[in-house]
Coordinates of C-alpha atoms in Angstrom, one line a residue:
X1 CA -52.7 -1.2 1.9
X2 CA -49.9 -2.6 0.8
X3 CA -46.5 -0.5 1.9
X4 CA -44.6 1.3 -1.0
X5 CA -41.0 0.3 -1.2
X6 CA -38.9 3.9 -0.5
X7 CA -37.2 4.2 -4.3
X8 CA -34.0 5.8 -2.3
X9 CA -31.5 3.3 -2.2
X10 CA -28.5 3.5 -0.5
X11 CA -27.6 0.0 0.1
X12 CA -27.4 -3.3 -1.8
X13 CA -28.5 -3.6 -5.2
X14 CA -30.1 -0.4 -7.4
X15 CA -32.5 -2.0 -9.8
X16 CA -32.0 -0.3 -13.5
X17 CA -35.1 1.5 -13.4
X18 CA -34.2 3.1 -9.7
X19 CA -30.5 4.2 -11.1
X20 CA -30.0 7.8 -11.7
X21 CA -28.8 8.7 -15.1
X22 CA -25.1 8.3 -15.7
X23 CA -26.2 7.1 -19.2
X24 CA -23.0 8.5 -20.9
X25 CA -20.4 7.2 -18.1
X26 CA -23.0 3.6 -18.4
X27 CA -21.9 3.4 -22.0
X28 CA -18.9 4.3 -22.0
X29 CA -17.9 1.5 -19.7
X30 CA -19.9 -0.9 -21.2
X31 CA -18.5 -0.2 -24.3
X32 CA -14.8 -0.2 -22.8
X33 CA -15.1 -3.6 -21.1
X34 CA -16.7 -4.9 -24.7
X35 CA -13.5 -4.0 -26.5
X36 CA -11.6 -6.4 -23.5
X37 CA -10.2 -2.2 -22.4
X38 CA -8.7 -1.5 -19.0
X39 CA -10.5 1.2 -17.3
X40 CA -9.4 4.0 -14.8
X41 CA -12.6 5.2 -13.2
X42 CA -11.6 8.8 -10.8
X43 CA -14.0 10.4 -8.4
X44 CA -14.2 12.1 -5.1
X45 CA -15.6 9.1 -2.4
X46 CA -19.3 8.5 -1.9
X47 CA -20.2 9.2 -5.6
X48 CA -21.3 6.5 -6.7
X49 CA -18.5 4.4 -8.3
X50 CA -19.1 1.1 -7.0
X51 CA -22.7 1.4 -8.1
X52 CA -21.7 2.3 -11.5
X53 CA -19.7 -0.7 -12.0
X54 CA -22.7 -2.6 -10.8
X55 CA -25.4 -1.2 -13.4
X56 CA -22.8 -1.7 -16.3
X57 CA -23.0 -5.1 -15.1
X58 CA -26.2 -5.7 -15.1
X59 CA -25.9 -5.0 -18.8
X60 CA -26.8 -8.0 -21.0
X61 CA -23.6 -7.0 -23.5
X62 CA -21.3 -7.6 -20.5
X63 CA -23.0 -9.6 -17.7
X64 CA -23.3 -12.6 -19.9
X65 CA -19.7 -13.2 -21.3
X66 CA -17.9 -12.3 -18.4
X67 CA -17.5 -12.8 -14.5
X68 CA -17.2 -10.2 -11.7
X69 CA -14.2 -9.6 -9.7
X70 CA -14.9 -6.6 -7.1
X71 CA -12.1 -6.1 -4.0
X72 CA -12.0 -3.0 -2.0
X73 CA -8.3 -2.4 -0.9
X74 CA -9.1 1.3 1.0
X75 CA -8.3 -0.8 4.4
X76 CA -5.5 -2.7 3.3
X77 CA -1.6 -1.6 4.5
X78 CA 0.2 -4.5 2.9
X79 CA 1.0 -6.5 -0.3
X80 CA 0.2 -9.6 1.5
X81 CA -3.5 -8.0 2.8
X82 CA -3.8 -7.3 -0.6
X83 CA -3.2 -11.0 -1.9
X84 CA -5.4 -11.9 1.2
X85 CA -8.6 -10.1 -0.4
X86 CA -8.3 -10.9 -4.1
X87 CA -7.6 -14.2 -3.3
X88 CA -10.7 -14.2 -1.4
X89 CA -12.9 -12.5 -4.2
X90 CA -11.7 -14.4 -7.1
X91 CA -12.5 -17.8 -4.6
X92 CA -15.8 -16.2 -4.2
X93 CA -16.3 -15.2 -7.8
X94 CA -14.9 -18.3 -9.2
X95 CA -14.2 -20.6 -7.6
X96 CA -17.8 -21.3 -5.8
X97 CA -19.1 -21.8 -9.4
X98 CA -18.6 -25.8 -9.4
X99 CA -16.4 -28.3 -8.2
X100 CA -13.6 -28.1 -11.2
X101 CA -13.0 -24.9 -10.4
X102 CA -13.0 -25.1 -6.8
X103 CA -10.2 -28.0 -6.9
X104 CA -8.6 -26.1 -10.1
X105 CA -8.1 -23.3 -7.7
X106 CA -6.9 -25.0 -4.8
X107 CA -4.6 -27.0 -7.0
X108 CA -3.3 -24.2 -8.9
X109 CA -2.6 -22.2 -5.9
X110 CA 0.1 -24.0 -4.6
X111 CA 1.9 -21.8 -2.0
X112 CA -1.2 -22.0 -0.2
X113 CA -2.4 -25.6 -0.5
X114 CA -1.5 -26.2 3.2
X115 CA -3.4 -23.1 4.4
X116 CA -6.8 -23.6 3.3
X117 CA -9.5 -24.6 4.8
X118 CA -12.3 -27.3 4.8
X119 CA -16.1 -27.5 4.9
X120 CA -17.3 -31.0 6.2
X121 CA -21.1 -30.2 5.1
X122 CA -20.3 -29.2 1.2
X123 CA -17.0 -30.9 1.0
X124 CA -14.9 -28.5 -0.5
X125 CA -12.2 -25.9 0.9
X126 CA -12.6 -22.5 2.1
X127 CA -10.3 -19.9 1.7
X128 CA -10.0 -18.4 5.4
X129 CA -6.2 -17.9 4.8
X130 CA -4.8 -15.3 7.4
X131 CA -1.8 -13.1 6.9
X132 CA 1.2 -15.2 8.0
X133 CA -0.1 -18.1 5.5
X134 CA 1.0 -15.9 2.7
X135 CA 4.8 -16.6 3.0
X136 CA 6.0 -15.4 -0.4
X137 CA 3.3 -12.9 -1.5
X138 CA 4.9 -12.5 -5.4
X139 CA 4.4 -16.0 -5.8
X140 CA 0.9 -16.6 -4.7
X141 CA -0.1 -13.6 -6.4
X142 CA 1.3 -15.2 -9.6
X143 CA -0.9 -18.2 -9.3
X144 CA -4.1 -16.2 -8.6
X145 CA -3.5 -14.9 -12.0
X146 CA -2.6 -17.7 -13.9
X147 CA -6.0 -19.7 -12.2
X148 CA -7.6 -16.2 -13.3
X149 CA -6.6 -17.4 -17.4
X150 CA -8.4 -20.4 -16.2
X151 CA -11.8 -19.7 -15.4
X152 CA -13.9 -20.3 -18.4
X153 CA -15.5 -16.7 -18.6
X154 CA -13.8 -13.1 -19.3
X155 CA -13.0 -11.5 -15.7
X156 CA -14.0 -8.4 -15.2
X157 CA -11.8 -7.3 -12.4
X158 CA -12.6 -4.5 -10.5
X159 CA -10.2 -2.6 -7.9
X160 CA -11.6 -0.2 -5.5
X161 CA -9.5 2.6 -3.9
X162 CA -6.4 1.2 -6.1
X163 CA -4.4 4.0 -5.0
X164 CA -3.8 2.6 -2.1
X165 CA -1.2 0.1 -3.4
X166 CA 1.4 3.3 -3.3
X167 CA 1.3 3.4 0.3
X168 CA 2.0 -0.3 1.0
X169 CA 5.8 -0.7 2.1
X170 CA 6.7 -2.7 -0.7
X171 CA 8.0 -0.6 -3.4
X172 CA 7.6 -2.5 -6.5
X173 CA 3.5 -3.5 -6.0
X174 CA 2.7 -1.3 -8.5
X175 CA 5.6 -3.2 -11.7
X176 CA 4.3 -6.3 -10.2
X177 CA 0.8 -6.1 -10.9
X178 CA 1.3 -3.9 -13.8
X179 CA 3.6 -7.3 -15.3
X180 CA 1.2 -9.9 -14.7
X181 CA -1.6 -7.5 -15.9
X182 CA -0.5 -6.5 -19.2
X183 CA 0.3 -10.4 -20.2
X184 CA -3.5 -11.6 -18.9
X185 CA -5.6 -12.8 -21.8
X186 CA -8.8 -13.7 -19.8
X187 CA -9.4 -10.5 -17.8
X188 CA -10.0 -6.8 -17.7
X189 CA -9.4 -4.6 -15.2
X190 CA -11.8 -1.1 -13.7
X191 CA -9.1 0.5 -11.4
X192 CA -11.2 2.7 -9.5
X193 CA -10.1 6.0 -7.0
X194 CA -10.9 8.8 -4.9
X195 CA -7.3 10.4 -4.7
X196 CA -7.8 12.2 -7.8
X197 CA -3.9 13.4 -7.5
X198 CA -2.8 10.2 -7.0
X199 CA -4.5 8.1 -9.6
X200 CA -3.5 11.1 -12.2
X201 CA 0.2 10.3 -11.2
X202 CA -0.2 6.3 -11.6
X203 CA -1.9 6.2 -14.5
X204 CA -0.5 9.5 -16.6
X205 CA 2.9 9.6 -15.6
X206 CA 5.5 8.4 -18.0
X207 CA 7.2 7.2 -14.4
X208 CA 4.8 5.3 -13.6
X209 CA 4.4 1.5 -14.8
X210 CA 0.6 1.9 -15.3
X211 CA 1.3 5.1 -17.6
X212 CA -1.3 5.6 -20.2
X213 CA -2.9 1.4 -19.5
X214 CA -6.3 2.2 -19.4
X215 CA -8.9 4.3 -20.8
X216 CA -10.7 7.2 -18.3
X217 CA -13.6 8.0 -17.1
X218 CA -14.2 10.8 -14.5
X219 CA -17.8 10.9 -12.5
X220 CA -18.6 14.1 -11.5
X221 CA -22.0 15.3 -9.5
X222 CA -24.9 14.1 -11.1
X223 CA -26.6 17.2 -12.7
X224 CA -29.0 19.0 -10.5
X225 CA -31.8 19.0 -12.4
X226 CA -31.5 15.4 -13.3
X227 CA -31.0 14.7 -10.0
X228 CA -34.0 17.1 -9.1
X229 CA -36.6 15.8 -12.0
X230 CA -35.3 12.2 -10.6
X231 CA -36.4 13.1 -6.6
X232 CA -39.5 14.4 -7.9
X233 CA -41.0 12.1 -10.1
X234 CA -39.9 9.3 -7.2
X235 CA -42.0 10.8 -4.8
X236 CA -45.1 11.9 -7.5
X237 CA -44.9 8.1 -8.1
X238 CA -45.6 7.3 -4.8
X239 CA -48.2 9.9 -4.2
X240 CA -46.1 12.4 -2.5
X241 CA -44.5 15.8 -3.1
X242 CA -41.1 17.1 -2.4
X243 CA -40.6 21.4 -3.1
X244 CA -37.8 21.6 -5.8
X245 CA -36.1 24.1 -3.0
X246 CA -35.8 21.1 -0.7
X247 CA -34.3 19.1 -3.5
X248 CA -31.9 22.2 -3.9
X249 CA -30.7 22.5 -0.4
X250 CA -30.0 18.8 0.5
X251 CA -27.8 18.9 -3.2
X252 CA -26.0 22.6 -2.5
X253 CA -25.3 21.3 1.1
X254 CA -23.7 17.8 -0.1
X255 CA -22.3 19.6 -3.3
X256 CA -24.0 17.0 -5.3
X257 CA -21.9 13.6 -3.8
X258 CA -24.3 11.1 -4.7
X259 CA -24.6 8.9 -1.3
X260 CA -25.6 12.0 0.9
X261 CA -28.4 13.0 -1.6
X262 CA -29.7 9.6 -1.7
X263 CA -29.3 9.3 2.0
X264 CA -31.5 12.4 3.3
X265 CA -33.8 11.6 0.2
X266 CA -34.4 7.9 1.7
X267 CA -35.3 9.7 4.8
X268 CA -37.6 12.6 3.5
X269 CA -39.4 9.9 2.0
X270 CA -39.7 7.9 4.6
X271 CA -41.4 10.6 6.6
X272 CA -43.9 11.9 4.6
X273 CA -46.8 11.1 4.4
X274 CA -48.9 10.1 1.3
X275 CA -50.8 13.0 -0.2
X276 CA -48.5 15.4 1.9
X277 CA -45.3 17.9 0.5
X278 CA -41.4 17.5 1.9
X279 CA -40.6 21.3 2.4
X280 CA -37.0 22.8 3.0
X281 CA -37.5 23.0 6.7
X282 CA -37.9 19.6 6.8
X283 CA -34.8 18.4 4.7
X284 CA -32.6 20.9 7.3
X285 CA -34.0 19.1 9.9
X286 CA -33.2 16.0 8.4
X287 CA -29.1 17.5 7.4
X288 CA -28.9 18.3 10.7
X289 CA -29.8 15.0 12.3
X290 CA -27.6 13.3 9.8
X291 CA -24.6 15.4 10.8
X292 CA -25.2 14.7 14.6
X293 CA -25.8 11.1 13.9
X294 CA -22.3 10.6 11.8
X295 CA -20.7 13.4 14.7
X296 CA -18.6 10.5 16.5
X297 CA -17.3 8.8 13.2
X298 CA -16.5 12.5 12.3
X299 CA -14.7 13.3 15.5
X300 CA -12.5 10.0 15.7
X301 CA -11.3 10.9 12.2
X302 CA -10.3 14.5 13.7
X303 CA -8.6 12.7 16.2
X304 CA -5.7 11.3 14.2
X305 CA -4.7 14.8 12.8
X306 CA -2.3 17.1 14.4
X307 CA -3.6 20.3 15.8
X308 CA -1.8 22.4 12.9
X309 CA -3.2 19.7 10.5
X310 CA -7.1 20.9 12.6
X311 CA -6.4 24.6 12.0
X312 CA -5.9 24.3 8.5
X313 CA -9.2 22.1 7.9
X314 CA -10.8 24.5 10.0
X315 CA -9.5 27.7 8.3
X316 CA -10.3 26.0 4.7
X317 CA -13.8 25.1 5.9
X318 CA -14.6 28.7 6.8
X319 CA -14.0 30.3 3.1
X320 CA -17.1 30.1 0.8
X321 CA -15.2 29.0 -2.3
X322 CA -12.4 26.3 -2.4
X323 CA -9.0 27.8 -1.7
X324 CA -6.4 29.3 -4.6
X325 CA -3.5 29.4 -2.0
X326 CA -3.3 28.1 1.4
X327 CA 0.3 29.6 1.9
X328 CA -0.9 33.0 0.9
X329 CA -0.4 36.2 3.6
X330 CA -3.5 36.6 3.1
X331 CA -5.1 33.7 3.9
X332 CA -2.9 33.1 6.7
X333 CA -3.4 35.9 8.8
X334 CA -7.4 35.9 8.4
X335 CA -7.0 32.3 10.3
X336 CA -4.4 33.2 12.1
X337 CA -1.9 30.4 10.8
X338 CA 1.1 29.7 11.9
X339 CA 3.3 30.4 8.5
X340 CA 3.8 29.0 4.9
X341 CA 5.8 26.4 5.8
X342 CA 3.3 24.9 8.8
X343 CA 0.9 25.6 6.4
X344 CA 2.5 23.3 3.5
X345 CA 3.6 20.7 6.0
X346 CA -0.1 19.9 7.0
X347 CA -1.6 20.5 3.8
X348 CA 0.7 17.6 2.4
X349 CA -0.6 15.2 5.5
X350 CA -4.1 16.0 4.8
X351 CA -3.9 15.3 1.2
X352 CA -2.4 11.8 1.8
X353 CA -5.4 11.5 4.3
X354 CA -7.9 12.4 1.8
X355 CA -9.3 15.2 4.5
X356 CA -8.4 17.7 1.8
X357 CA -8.6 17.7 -1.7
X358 CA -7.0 19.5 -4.6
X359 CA -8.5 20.1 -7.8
X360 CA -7.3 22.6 -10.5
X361 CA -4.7 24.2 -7.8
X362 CA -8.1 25.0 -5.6
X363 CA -8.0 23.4 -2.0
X364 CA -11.2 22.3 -0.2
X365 CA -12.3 20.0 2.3
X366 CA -12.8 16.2 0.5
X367 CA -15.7 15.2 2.5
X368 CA -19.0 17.8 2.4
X369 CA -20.1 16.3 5.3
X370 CA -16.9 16.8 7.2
X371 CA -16.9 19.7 5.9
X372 CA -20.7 20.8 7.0
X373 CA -19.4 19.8 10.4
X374 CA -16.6 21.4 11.0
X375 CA -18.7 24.5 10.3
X376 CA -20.3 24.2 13.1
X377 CA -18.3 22.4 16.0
X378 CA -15.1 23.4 16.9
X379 CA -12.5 20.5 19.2

């Protein structure tokens, strides 16, 4: 008997039919990119925005006149990393296509022409620039864009993490990319985030040169009984059976965040057996071994905050609702805090280390998983 694929997917590709709703945020983008619109796409991390992007692509109305660009700059510290990895995706995306694009590209980037590398077997260059190669980073980043208005198709450039271009040392990343953007005529761009505050600033601020650039769209949890009828009819189709209150308890635990559902759903489905049911005690089981199997990730990320910066995680993880005022007495004396000011002096860290989130003046911890564990273990 053939083995049934597990419909869960958490890697790689999601065929349409596999893909979760989103049906409004689907359209919208489509419809967005269709009108050559820039697009500011805002969620927590781990819900899903990548994969949206993906499906939106997949649609006929935008797949076929246009070319992904996808970069994720979360990792990046510099403007010149930064050239380092869209250079490198728009080599990929483009420039791999045929051979007059390939020498367009290393023609038209000229700063770099000494710098690139050469494949004997196909013939043509490869772009394994390092870091020092990019000597004068506004230049280079220039002729990316202008061999961008060259490519033949619409790009469809999409920036993962794009807050992370405040925190590079160069002060003027943001006016640069913001120029060279607005005077494109062959691309659009999805600026995509998980530093909600952040992202708000850039792109709503009257400061800022992104202000008002881009039309948004703001993923929240999936609903749960979308998400629920969705588990369900996955496993039915497969001749299995999950209990709703399973569904309910991996969802409540994660707080909806799309990756961790389909994670422990992969797994529940993995393990049972055809004919037989998931229950609750076995999707607690499976949360639990999740959480000890991520515990060393977890703990090297509690490693780089300070031990005021621990308290305050700890103390916020510990209330049952997100938190209306960490500097309150209140608050403060229940975890026994150090005072206000301690209080606001790690809060501000953690916010820039996305450990802590704030939404609608309410603090709580950004990651549910983090969050599950610091429940539970204590440095």
């Amino acid at each position: 008997m053939a083995k049934i694929p597990n419909p869960f997917i958490v890697t790689g590709k999601i065929p349409p039919a596999l893909f979760c709703d989103r049906e409004s945020e689907t359209a919208d983008l489509a419809k967005f990119l269709n009108n050559e619109e820039n697009v500011v796409l805002m969620s927590q991390r781990r819900m899903g925005k990548t994969k949206l992007v993906e499906h939106c692509f997949e649609r006929q109305t935008v797949a076929s006149n246009s070319l992904l660009i996808s970069i994720d700059i979360l990792h990046t510290t510099s403007f010149q990393e930064f050239i380092q990895v869209f250079g490198g995706a728009v080599f990929d995306a483009v420039a791999k296509r045929n051979t007059r694009l390939m020498k367009l590209f290393t023609s038209t980037l000229r700063s770099l022409s000494a710098s690139f590398g050469y494949d004997p077997v196909q013939n043509t260059p490869t772009f394994d620039i390092r870091l020092g190669d990019i000597s004068m980073p506004e230049y280079t980043l220039r002729e990316i864009f202008q061999y961008i208005e060259q490519a033949g198709k619409r790009c469809i450039i999409v920036i993962d993490e794009f807050q992370q271009v405040t925190k590079y040392a160069e002060k003027n990343v943001e006016a640069l990319l913001r120029t060279h953007i607005q005077n494109l005529s062959n691309a659009n761009f999805v600026f995509s985030g998980s530093q909600r505050r952040l992202m708000e600033e850039m792109f709503f601020s009257e400061k800022r040169p992104f202000y008002m650039s881009a039309r948004s769209i703001q993923l929240t949890p999936i609903p749960f009984d979308i998400y629920c009828n969705f588990a369900m009819r996955n496993f039915r189709n497969a001749g299995k059976t999950i209990a709703e209150d399973a569904v309910s308890h991996v969802y409540d635990t994660f707080m909806g965040v799309t990756l961790y559902l389909q994670r422990i759903m992969k797994d529940a489905f993995s393990m049972t057996a055809t004919g037989d049911t998931c229950d609750r005690a076995t999707v607690e089981r499976l949360v639990a071994d999740y959480v000890l199997e991520c515990e060393p990730r977890l703990r090297e990320q509690m490693a780089f905050v300070t031990e005021a910066q621990k308290e305050l995680l700890y103390a916020v993880s510990e209330e049952q609702e997100p938190v209306k005022s960490i500097t309150a007495s209140t608050f403060i004396k229940r975890h026994r805090l150090k005072s206000p000011s301690a209080v606001q002096a790690a809060s501000k860290r953690l916010l820039e280390y996305d450990l802590l989130t704030r939404h609608e003046g309410r603090y709580s911890i950004a990651d549910p998983l983090l969050a599950l564990w610091l429940k539970t273990n204590r440095l």
